[in-house]
Coordinates of C-alpha atoms in Angstrom, one line a residue:
Chain M
X1362 CA 117.9 132.8 115.6
X1363 CA 116.3 129.7 114.5
X1364 CA 114.4 129.0 111.5
X1365 CA 111.6 126.8 110.4
X1366 CA 114.2 124.6 108.7
X1367 CA 115.9 124.0 111.9
X1368 CA 112.7 123.1 113.7
X1369 CA 112.4 120.5 110.7
X1370 CA 115.6 118.8 111.7
X1371 CA 113.9 118.2 115.1
X1372 CA 110.6 116.9 113.9
X1373 CA 112.9 114.9 111.0
X1374 CA 114.6 113.6 114.3
X1375 CA 111.4 112.5 115.8
X1376 CA 109.6 111.3 112.7
X1377 CA 111.7 110.2 110.4
X1378 CA 114.0 112.2 107.7
X1379 CA 111.6 110.6 104.8
X1380 CA 108.4 112.3 106.1
X1381 CA 110.3 115.6 106.2
X1382 CA 112.1 116.3 103.0
X1383 CA 109.5 117.0 101.1
X1384 CA 106.1 119.3 101.2
X1385 CA 104.1 116.4 100.7
X1386 CA 104.0 113.1 101.9
X1387 CA 102.5 109.8 100.5
X1388 CA 101.0 107.2 101.8
X1389 CA 99.8 103.7 100.1
X1390 CA 96.5 102.9 100.4
X1391 CA 95.3 100.0 98.5
X1392 CA 96.9 100.3 95.1
X1393 CA 96.7 104.1 95.0
X1394 CA 99.4 106.7 96.1
X1395 CA 97.7 109.2 98.0
X1396 CA 99.4 112.7 98.6
X1397 CA 99.0 114.5 101.7
X1398 CA 100.2 118.5 102.3
X1399 CA 99.3 121.0 105.1
X1400 CA 100.2 124.5 105.4
X1401 CA 99.5 126.9 108.2
X1402 CA 99.1 130.7 107.4
X1403 CA 98.7 134.1 109.2
X1404 CA 97.4 137.0 108.6
X1405 CA 100.5 139.1 110.0
X1406 CA 102.9 137.2 108.5
X1407 CA 101.1 135.5 105.1
X1408 CA 98.5 137.7 104.0
X1409 CA 99.5 141.1 102.8
X1410 CA 97.3 144.2 103.8
X1411 CA 95.0 145.3 101.4
X1412 CA 93.5 141.6 100.5
X1413 CA 90.4 140.7 100.4
X1414 CA 88.9 137.5 102.2
X1415 CA 88.3 136.0 99.1
X1416 CA 91.8 136.3 97.7
X1417 CA 92.6 134.9 101.2
X1418 CA 90.6 131.8 100.7
X1419 CA 92.3 131.6 97.4
X1420 CA 95.7 132.0 98.4
X1421 CA 95.7 129.4 101.0
X1422 CA 94.1 126.7 99.1
X1423 CA 96.8 127.5 95.9
X1424 CA 99.9 127.1 98.3
X1425 CA 98.7 123.7 99.5
X1426 CA 97.5 122.5 95.5
X1427 CA 101.3 123.8 94.7
X1428 CA 102.7 121.8 96.9
X1429 CA 100.6 118.7 95.9
X1430 CA 101.2 119.4 92.2
X1431 CA 104.9 119.5 92.9
X1432 CA 104.8 115.9 93.6
X1433 CA 103.3 115.2 90.0
X1434 CA 100.0 114.5 91.4
X1435 CA 96.4 115.6 90.5
X1436 CA 95.1 117.3 93.3
X1437 CA 91.8 115.4 94.4
X1438 CA 90.3 117.7 97.2
X1439 CA 91.1 120.3 100.5
X1440 CA 90.2 120.9 103.6
X1441 CA 90.2 124.3 105.2
X1442 CA 90.7 125.1 109.0
X1443 CA 89.9 128.7 110.1
X1444 CA 90.6 130.5 113.2
X1445 CA 88.5 133.6 112.5
X1446 CA 89.2 136.8 113.8
X1447 CA 85.5 138.2 112.8
X1448 CA 83.1 135.6 112.0
X1449 CA 81.5 136.9 108.8
X1450 CA 85.3 136.5 107.0
X1451 CA 84.1 132.3 106.8
X1452 CA 81.8 133.3 103.5
X1453 CA 84.7 135.2 101.4
X1454 CA 87.5 133.1 102.6
X1455 CA 85.3 129.7 101.6
X1456 CA 84.0 130.7 98.4
X1457 CA 87.6 132.0 97.6
X1458 CA 89.3 128.5 98.6
X1459 CA 86.3 126.7 96.5
X1460 CA 86.8 129.0 93.4
X1461 CA 90.5 127.9 93.9
X1462 CA 89.6 124.3 94.4
X1463 CA 87.5 124.4 91.3
X1464 CA 90.2 126.1 89.0
X1465 CA 92.4 123.2 89.3
X1466 CA 90.2 120.2 89.6
X1467 CA 90.2 120.0 93.0
X1468 CA 87.1 119.8 95.6
X1469 CA 86.9 122.1 99.0
X1470 CA 85.5 118.7 100.9
X1471 CA 85.0 120.2 104.5
X1472 CA 87.4 122.0 107.4
X1473 CA 86.9 123.3 110.8
X1474 CA 85.9 126.6 112.4
X1475 CA 87.4 128.2 115.3
X1476 CA 88.2 131.6 116.7
X1477 CA 91.5 133.1 116.9
X1478 CA 92.5 136.7 117.5
X1479 CA 94.7 136.6 114.5
X1480 CA 93.2 135.1 111.4
X1481 CA 94.9 132.0 110.8
X1482 CA 94.2 129.4 108.0
X1483 CA 95.4 125.9 107.8
X1484 CA 94.8 124.1 104.5
X1485 CA 95.2 120.3 103.8
X1486 CA 95.3 118.9 100.3
X1487 CA 94.9 115.4 99.3
X1488 CA 96.1 114.2 95.3
X1489 CA 96.9 111.1 93.8
X1490 CA 99.7 110.0 92.0
X1491 CA 101.3 106.9 90.0
X1492 CA 104.4 105.3 91.1
X1493 CA 106.4 106.2 88.2
X1494 CA 104.8 109.7 88.4
X1495 CA 105.6 110.3 92.0
X1496 CA 108.4 113.3 92.4
X1497 CA 110.4 114.6 95.3
X1498 CA 113.4 116.5 95.9
X1499 CA 115.3 113.5 96.0
X1500 CA 116.3 112.9 92.5
X1501 CA 118.7 115.2 90.8
X1502 CA 121.4 113.8 89.3
X1503 CA 124.7 115.9 88.3
X1504 CA 124.7 116.3 84.8
X1505 CA 121.0 117.0 84.8
X1506 CA 119.7 120.5 84.0
X1507 CA 117.8 122.8 86.5
X1508 CA 114.9 124.8 85.3
X1509 CA 112.0 126.6 86.7
X1510 CA 108.2 127.3 85.1
X1511 CA 107.4 131.0 84.6
X1512 CA 108.7 134.4 85.8
X1513 CA 109.8 134.4 89.7
X1514 CA 110.2 137.0 91.5
X1515 CA 107.0 138.7 90.7
X1516 CA 105.2 138.1 93.7
X1517 CA 108.2 139.9 95.2
X1518 CA 108.1 142.4 93.5
X1519 CA 104.9 143.2 94.7
X1520 CA 105.4 143.2 97.9
X1521 CA 108.1 145.6 97.2
X1522 CA 105.2 147.8 95.8
X1523 CA 105.2 147.0 92.4
X1524 CA 101.3 147.2 91.7
X1525 CA 101.1 145.3 88.5
X1526 CA 102.0 142.3 90.2
X1527 CA 99.5 142.5 93.1
X1528 CA 97.5 139.5 91.1
X1529 CA 100.5 137.5 91.6
X1530 CA 100.9 137.8 94.7
X1531 CA 97.5 137.6 96.3
X1532 CA 95.9 135.1 93.6
X1533 CA 98.8 133.1 93.1
X1534 CA 98.4 130.3 90.2
X1535 CA 99.4 127.1 91.4
X1536 CA 101.4 125.2 88.9
X1537 CA 98.4 122.1 88.8
X1538 CA 98.7 121.7 85.3
X1539 CA 102.5 122.2 84.7
X1540 CA 103.4 119.9 87.8
X1541 CA 101.8 117.0 86.1
X1542 CA 103.1 117.3 82.8
X1543 CA 106.7 117.9 83.9
X1544 CA 106.1 114.5 86.3
X1545 CA 104.6 112.5 83.1
X1546 CA 107.8 113.6 81.0
X1547 CA 110.0 112.2 83.5
X1548 CA 111.9 115.5 85.4
X1549 CA 114.0 113.8 88.1
X1550 CA 113.2 116.1 90.8
X1551 CA 110.8 118.7 91.7
X1552 CA 109.6 121.2 94.4
X1553 CA 107.8 124.6 94.2
X1554 CA 109.7 128.0 94.4
X1555 CA 107.5 129.3 97.0
X1556 CA 110.0 130.2 99.5
X1557 CA 112.2 131.3 96.5
X1558 CA 114.7 129.9 93.9
X1559 CA 117.8 130.2 96.4
X1560 CA 116.4 128.4 99.2
X1561 CA 114.7 126.1 97.1
X1562 CA 117.8 124.9 95.2
X1563 CA 119.5 124.4 98.5
X1564 CA 116.5 122.1 99.6
X1565 CA 116.9 120.4 96.5
X1566 CA 120.7 120.1 97.3
X1567 CA 120.1 119.0 100.4
X1568 CA 117.6 116.4 99.8
X1569 CA 119.5 115.0 96.3
X1570 CA 123.1 115.2 97.7
X1571 CA 123.7 117.5 94.7
X1572 CA 124.6 120.7 94.0
X1573 CA 124.0 123.5 91.3
X1574 CA 125.4 126.2 89.0
X1575 CA 122.9 128.7 87.5
X1576 CA 123.6 131.5 85.9
X1577 CA 121.9 135.1 86.8
X1578 CA 121.7 135.7 83.0
X1579 CA 119.3 132.5 82.5
X1580 CA 116.8 133.5 84.9
X1581 CA 113.8 134.7 83.3
X1582 CA 112.4 137.9 84.3
X1583 CA 109.2 139.9 83.9
X1584 CA 109.7 143.8 83.3
X1585 CA 110.8 145.3 86.6
X1586 CA 111.7 142.2 87.9
X1587 CA 115.5 142.3 89.2
X1588 CA 117.3 139.0 89.0
X1589 CA 118.0 139.2 92.6
X1590 CA 113.9 139.1 93.4
X1591 CA 113.8 136.0 91.1
X1592 CA 116.6 134.3 93.3
X1593 CA 115.9 135.7 96.7
X1594 CA 111.7 136.3 97.1
X1595 CA 109.1 134.2 98.1
X1596 CA 105.5 134.1 97.1
X1597 CA 105.7 132.7 93.3
X1598 CA 104.5 129.5 92.7
X1599 CA 106.6 128.3 89.8
X1600 CA 108.2 124.7 90.0
X1601 CA 111.9 124.5 90.1
X1602 CA 112.9 120.7 88.6
X1603 CA 116.0 118.9 87.2
X1604 CA 115.6 116.7 84.4
X1605 CA 118.1 115.2 81.4
X1606 CA 118.7 117.3 78.7
X1607 CA 116.8 115.3 76.6
X1608 CA 113.6 115.8 78.1
X1609 CA 112.7 119.6 77.2
X1610 CA 110.6 121.1 75.4
X1611 CA 107.8 119.5 77.3
X1612 CA 104.5 120.3 75.3
X1613 CA 102.2 122.9 77.5
X1614 CA 104.9 123.9 79.8
X1615 CA 106.3 127.5 79.7
X1616 CA 110.4 126.5 81.4
X1617 CA 113.3 127.8 81.4
X1618 CA 117.0 126.1 82.1
X1619 CA 119.2 128.2 84.7
X1620 CA 121.6 126.0 84.9
X1621 CA 123.1 122.3 85.6
X1622 CA 123.4 120.0 88.6
X1623 CA 126.8 119.5 89.7
X1624 CA 128.3 117.0 92.3
X1625 CA 130.0 119.7 94.1
X1626 CA 127.3 119.9 97.0
X1627 CA 127.4 123.9 96.5
X1628 CA 124.7 126.2 95.0
X1629 CA 126.5 128.6 92.9
X1630 CA 125.5 131.4 90.8
X1631 CA 128.1 132.8 88.2
X1632 CA 130.8 130.8 90.1
X1633 CA 129.8 132.8 93.5
X1634 CA 128.1 130.7 96.5
X1635 CA 124.4 131.8 96.8
X1636 CA 122.7 133.4 99.8
X1637 CA 120.8 131.0 101.9
X1638 CA 117.9 133.2 102.5
X1639 CA 114.4 133.7 101.1
X1640 CA 111.0 133.1 102.6
X1641 CA 111.6 131.6 105.8
X1642 CA 110.1 132.0 109.5
X1643 CA 112.2 132.8 112.0
X1644 CA 112.4 132.9 115.6
X1645 CA 114.7 134.8 118.1
X1646 CA 115.0 132.3 120.9
X1647 CA 117.6 129.7 120.8
X1648 CA 116.0 126.3 120.6
Chain G
X1220 CA 75.9 135.9 119.1
X1221 CA 76.9 133.2 116.8
X1222 CA 78.7 130.1 117.2
X1223 CA 80.4 127.7 115.1
X1224 CA 77.3 125.8 114.3
X1225 CA 75.8 128.8 113.0
X1226 CA 79.3 129.3 110.8
X1227 CA 78.8 126.0 109.6
X1228 CA 75.6 126.8 108.1
X1229 CA 77.4 129.5 105.9
X1230 CA 79.9 127.2 105.1
X1231 CA 77.1 124.7 104.1
X1232 CA 75.7 127.1 101.8
X1233 CA 79.2 127.5 99.9
X1234 CA 80.3 124.1 99.6
X1235 CA 77.3 121.9 100.3
X1236 CA 75.5 120.6 103.0
X1237 CA 76.7 117.0 102.6
X1238 CA 80.0 118.2 102.9
X1239 CA 79.5 119.8 106.1
X1240 CA 77.5 117.8 108.1
X1241 CA 79.6 115.1 109.5
X1242 CA 83.2 115.9 111.4
X1243 CA 84.8 114.0 108.2
X1244 CA 84.5 113.7 104.8
X1245 CA 84.9 110.6 102.3
X1246 CA 86.0 111.0 98.9
X1247 CA 86.7 108.2 96.5
X1248 CA 90.1 107.6 95.5
X1249 CA 89.7 104.5 92.7
X1250 CA 88.5 101.8 94.7
X1251 CA 89.0 103.5 98.0
X1252 CA 87.1 105.4 100.3
X1253 CA 89.4 108.0 101.8
X1254 CA 88.0 109.6 105.0
X1255 CA 89.6 112.8 105.9
X1256 CA 89.3 115.3 109.2
X1257 CA 90.9 118.2 110.0
X1258 CA 90.7 120.0 113.3
X1259 CA 92.0 123.3 114.8
X1260 CA 93.1 123.6 118.6
X1261 CA 94.6 126.7 120.2
X1262 CA 96.3 127.2 123.4
X1263 CA 94.0 129.7 125.3
X1264 CA 90.7 127.5 124.4
X1265 CA 91.4 123.9 124.0
X1266 CA 94.5 123.2 126.2
X1267 CA 93.7 123.2 129.6
X1268 CA 96.6 125.0 132.1
X1269 CA 98.9 122.8 133.3
X1270 CA 99.3 120.1 129.9
X1271 CA 102.7 119.1 129.4
X1272 CA 103.8 119.8 125.2
X1273 CA 103.9 115.8 125.2
X1274 CA 99.9 115.9 126.1
X1275 CA 99.2 118.5 123.8
X1276 CA 100.8 116.7 121.0
X1277 CA 98.9 114.0 122.3
X1278 CA 95.4 115.3 122.1
X1279 CA 95.7 117.2 119.0
X1280 CA 96.0 113.6 117.4
X1281 CA 93.6 112.0 119.5
X1282 CA 90.6 114.5 118.6
X1283 CA 91.4 113.9 114.9
X1284 CA 91.7 110.2 115.3
X1285 CA 88.7 110.1 117.1
X1286 CA 86.7 111.7 114.1
X1287 CA 88.0 109.5 111.5
X1288 CA 87.2 106.5 114.0
X1289 CA 83.5 107.8 114.4
X1290 CA 82.9 107.0 110.6
X1291 CA 84.2 103.3 110.8
X1292 CA 87.2 104.0 109.1
X1293 CA 90.8 102.8 110.1
X1294 CA 93.0 105.9 110.5
X1295 CA 95.8 105.5 108.5
X1296 CA 97.9 108.8 108.8
X1297 CA 97.9 112.4 110.4
X1298 CA 99.7 115.7 109.4
X1299 CA 100.4 118.1 112.0
X1300 CA 100.6 121.7 111.5
X1301 CA 101.9 123.8 114.4
X1302 CA 102.0 127.3 115.0
X1303 CA 104.3 127.5 117.8
X1304 CA 104.8 130.2 120.4
X1305 CA 108.0 128.9 121.4
X1306 CA 110.0 127.1 119.0
X1307 CA 111.5 124.6 121.6
X1308 CA 107.7 123.3 121.9
X1309 CA 107.7 121.4 118.8
X1310 CA 109.5 118.4 119.9
X1311 CA 107.4 117.3 122.8
X1312 CA 104.4 118.2 120.6
X1313 CA 105.5 116.1 118.0
X1314 CA 106.5 113.4 120.1
X1315 CA 103.0 113.2 121.8
X1316 CA 101.4 113.3 118.4
X1317 CA 103.3 110.2 117.3
X1318 CA 103.0 108.3 120.7
X1319 CA 98.9 108.7 120.1
X1320 CA 99.1 108.2 116.3
X1321 CA 101.5 104.7 116.7
X1322 CA 98.9 103.8 120.1
X1323 CA 96.0 103.9 117.5
X1324 CA 97.7 102.2 114.6
X1325 CA 98.3 105.7 112.4
X1326 CA 101.3 107.5 110.8
X1327 CA 102.5 110.8 111.9
X1328 CA 103.4 111.2 108.3
X1329 CA 104.2 115.1 108.1
X1330 CA 102.7 118.8 109.0
X1331 CA 104.2 122.1 109.0
X1332 CA 106.0 124.8 111.2
X1333 CA 105.0 128.0 111.8
X1334 CA 105.2 131.1 114.3
X1335 CA 102.3 131.9 116.4
X1336 CA 101.6 134.4 119.1
X1337 CA 99.7 131.9 120.5
X1338 CA 100.2 128.1 120.2
X1339 CA 97.9 126.7 117.4
X1340 CA 97.9 123.0 116.1
X1341 CA 95.9 121.8 113.2
X1342 CA 95.9 118.2 112.7
X1343 CA 94.3 116.7 109.6
X1344 CA 93.6 112.9 109.2
X1345 CA 93.1 110.4 106.9
X1346 CA 91.9 106.9 106.9
X1347 CA 90.3 104.3 104.9
X1348 CA 86.6 103.0 105.1
X1349 CA 84.9 100.5 102.8
X1350 CA 81.2 101.4 101.3
X1351 CA 79.1 99.2 103.6
X1352 CA 80.8 100.2 106.9
X1353 CA 81.0 104.0 106.6
X1354 CA 79.1 105.4 108.9
X1355 CA 77.7 109.3 109.1
X1356 CA 75.3 111.2 111.6
X1357 CA 72.7 110.5 108.7
X1358 CA 71.5 107.3 109.4
X1359 CA 69.4 107.2 112.4
X1360 CA 65.9 105.7 112.1
X1361 CA 62.9 106.2 114.5
X1362 CA 62.7 102.6 116.8
X1363 CA 66.1 102.4 116.9
X1364 CA 67.9 102.8 120.0
X1365 CA 70.5 105.6 121.1
X1366 CA 73.6 104.4 123.1
X1367 CA 77.0 106.0 124.4
X1368 CA 80.6 104.2 124.9
X1369 CA 82.4 104.5 128.0
X1370 CA 81.3 106.8 130.6
X1371 CA 80.8 110.5 129.4
X1372 CA 81.4 113.7 131.5
X1373 CA 84.8 112.6 133.1
X1374 CA 86.8 115.4 131.0
X1375 CA 84.5 118.1 132.3
X1376 CA 84.7 117.1 135.6
X1377 CA 88.0 117.4 135.4
X1378 CA 87.9 120.9 133.9
X1379 CA 85.9 122.1 137.2
X1380 CA 88.7 120.4 139.3
X1381 CA 88.0 117.0 139.5
X1382 CA 91.7 115.4 139.6
X1383 CA 91.2 111.8 139.4
X1384 CA 89.8 112.5 135.6
X1385 CA 92.9 115.0 134.4
X1386 CA 94.1 112.2 132.3
X1387 CA 90.8 111.7 130.5
X1388 CA 90.9 115.5 129.6
X1389 CA 94.6 115.6 129.0
X1390 CA 95.6 112.4 127.4
X1391 CA 92.2 111.1 125.7
X1392 CA 91.8 108.0 124.0
X1393 CA 89.9 107.9 120.9
X1394 CA 87.5 105.4 120.7
X1395 CA 89.5 103.5 117.2
X1396 CA 89.1 100.2 118.0
X1397 CA 85.2 100.7 119.1
X1398 CA 84.3 102.7 116.3
X1399 CA 85.8 100.3 113.9
X1400 CA 83.6 97.2 116.0
X1401 CA 80.3 99.2 115.5
X1402 CA 80.6 99.9 112.1
X1403 CA 81.1 96.4 111.4
X1404 CA 78.3 95.0 113.5
X1405 CA 76.1 97.4 111.6
X1406 CA 74.9 100.5 113.6
X1407 CA 73.0 103.4 111.6
X1408 CA 74.9 106.4 112.5
X1409 CA 77.6 107.6 114.8
X1410 CA 79.6 110.7 116.0
X1411 CA 81.8 111.1 118.9
X1412 CA 80.5 112.9 121.5
X1413 CA 83.7 115.9 121.9
X1414 CA 81.2 118.4 122.2
X1415 CA 79.2 116.6 124.7
X1416 CA 76.3 114.5 124.8
X1417 CA 73.4 117.2 124.4
X1418 CA 75.1 119.0 121.6
X1419 CA 75.9 115.5 119.5
X1420 CA 72.2 114.6 119.9
X1421 CA 71.0 117.8 118.2
X1422 CA 73.7 117.2 115.7
X1423 CA 72.6 113.6 114.8
X1424 CA 68.7 114.9 115.4
X1425 CA 69.5 117.5 112.8
X1426 CA 71.3 115.0 110.3
X1427 CA 68.9 112.2 110.4
X1428 CA 66.1 114.3 110.9
X1429 CA 64.8 112.2 113.7
X1430 CA 64.2 112.9 117.5
X1431 CA 65.5 111.2 120.9
X1432 CA 63.8 110.4 124.0
X1433 CA 66.9 109.8 126.5
X1434 CA 66.5 109.1 130.4
X1435 CA 68.6 110.8 133.0
X1436 CA 69.0 107.4 134.8
X1437 CA 70.4 105.4 131.9
X1438 CA 73.7 107.6 131.6
X1439 CA 76.5 105.5 132.7
X1440 CA 78.4 107.8 135.2
X1441 CA 81.9 107.4 136.7
X1442 CA 81.8 108.3 140.2
X1443 CA 82.1 111.7 141.1
X1444 CA 80.4 112.6 137.6
X1445 CA 76.8 113.9 137.5
X1446 CA 74.5 113.5 135.1
X1447 CA 74.7 117.1 134.0
X1448 CA 78.3 116.8 133.2
X1449 CA 77.7 113.7 131.0
X1450 CA 75.2 115.6 129.1
X1451 CA 76.5 118.7 128.7
X1452 CA 80.3 119.0 129.2
X1453 CA 82.7 118.1 126.4
X1454 CA 86.1 117.2 125.9
X1455 CA 85.1 113.2 125.7
X1456 CA 85.8 111.2 123.2
X1457 CA 83.1 108.4 123.5
X1458 CA 81.2 107.6 120.5
X1459 CA 77.2 108.0 120.3
X1460 CA 75.5 105.6 118.0
X1461 CA 72.0 104.7 117.0
X1462 CA 71.4 100.9 116.1
X1463 CA 68.8 98.7 115.9
X1464 CA 67.8 96.6 119.3
X1465 CA 69.1 93.3 117.7
X1466 CA 72.9 94.4 117.1
X1467 CA 73.7 94.9 121.0
X1468 CA 75.9 93.3 122.6
X1469 CA 78.8 94.2 120.0
X1470 CA 81.7 92.1 121.4
X1471 CA 84.7 94.4 122.7
X1472 CA 82.7 97.3 123.0
X1473 CA 81.5 98.8 126.4
X1474 CA 78.8 100.8 125.8
X1475 CA 75.0 101.9 127.3
X1476 CA 71.8 102.2 125.9
X1477 CA 70.6 105.6 127.3
X1478 CA 67.4 106.3 125.1
X1479 CA 65.3 105.5 121.7
X1480 CA 65.3 107.2 118.3
X1481 CA 62.0 109.1 117.7
X1482 CA 60.4 110.7 114.7
X1483 CA 59.4 113.9 116.8
X1484 CA 62.3 116.1 116.0
X1485 CA 62.6 116.8 119.6
X1486 CA 65.7 116.2 121.7
X1487 CA 64.0 115.1 125.2
X1488 CA 65.3 113.9 128.6
X1489 CA 62.8 112.3 130.9
X1490 CA 60.0 114.0 128.8
X1491 CA 61.8 117.4 128.8
X1492 CA 63.3 119.4 126.0
X1493 CA 67.5 119.0 126.3
X1494 CA 69.3 122.5 126.1
X1495 CA 71.2 123.2 123.0
X1496 CA 74.3 123.7 124.9
X1497 CA 77.7 122.1 125.2
X1498 CA 81.3 122.8 123.9
X1499 CA 81.1 125.0 121.2
X1500 CA 82.9 128.4 119.9
X1501 CA 81.0 131.6 120.3
X1502 CA 81.6 135.1 119.2
X1503 CA 80.1 138.1 120.3
X1504 CA 79.8 139.8 116.8
X1505 CA 76.7 139.3 114.3
X1506 CA 77.4 137.7 111.3

């Protein structure tokens, strides 16, 4: 069985590791650093049953704005390509994406429309970031602390039936303001936790060549959310970041220290190896 | 029955006509004009049977680079989101897209990988253009001439079985160099003919509030390609543009004058109304 992280290694071998180690890429245009990110979502795997078209549009915009924000960038615009199973869905989807963009300071600036047997949406975000505020997964250093914003696991709880967190799941709020504040404050690495904290720690670990030692007791939990859900479930859009101990608190950012960065290369929780699992696309065939 | 141009009107009502009247959008970033364009392609409707994965990757890049070029922009980078039916296809697709990008001066800078029952690829291109060279569908003026580059209809001929034009269909060459040269020379409007000359003339007509009078005899034809094919078939990536008569010839651009811009609002060929048909996605339901 292969998952999308295996496939990413194939792509990495063709276009270069630097271009595949983050959810965004940065290109220089004149004096500006342009941040780009693209995400493909499908009805059967990404949009829980019961979502409205407006929520589908909102979520599609949110996931990409979250990636842009996790680089420390200011989002500018979003494109939305929709493969529609039913043409009338375009109005709700467009309205939801536009509202999400406006809420977070970006413009829904265009897209593409197509027919598809299964609703498929690809959003591409563009943002801008200064050299000194550009954050990736690569800067974590042993001795740093590792933190999350918000209370992860709520979307996962909703997926398991908790109605109180339904909106967390279907109308996620990308941490655009927080990402920018943390970047300006000088965090050393950052990404969103959309695939869950566990997988995200492994991603940071691989990119920064470091390990982590976190504690279950430190995980910030909303009522009814288990530490397991916080660690292993996806669909939340908080930020995971590392920084020197002197940086916190950052005014305007609600975050929690969950552990420290180590030089071991291992991801441990209370001394035990964290399972490398979370939100991931999987294929049954061998590559 | 509705087609994608009907749906575009719905989107236009939500995000504004200016953002939907071209295949690209332009956003200002600092002192730069950034051009963005996104295209969704599916195996069943966009990739003729017999294409290799490398060709699928190439074509996916080419269609978007063509849109970027039709604005007069210099392409910079491309993102590719792939919904894969079989994971191993990613290597050929990525290699094809990378080769196309490199051929036309852009970088394949990232993307997303997902599972999909039907192979689905969304490419998003980014380019840069100066104010004075930024071209849209909106600048055609009565009295201008209307021209095409290359010899359209070859891809359409291949779709109807002509083997000699198979490569035109599956390894299209976006007119990146030509688009830039024409923009610098000062054409008044420009777009690519990927949906066919007829539909493209209607698009220019709607955006520029003008009409066209072209002549069948003027259509530049490759051997075995009928004027009908040149007018109504899609899949070619030449450019359709309007300009003052004094602009031609443009050094380095092989193009043909096919008619004139009128103030009638009608699209005529030899005095007869051109059918509004070409390459278009259609849905059977009513919107």
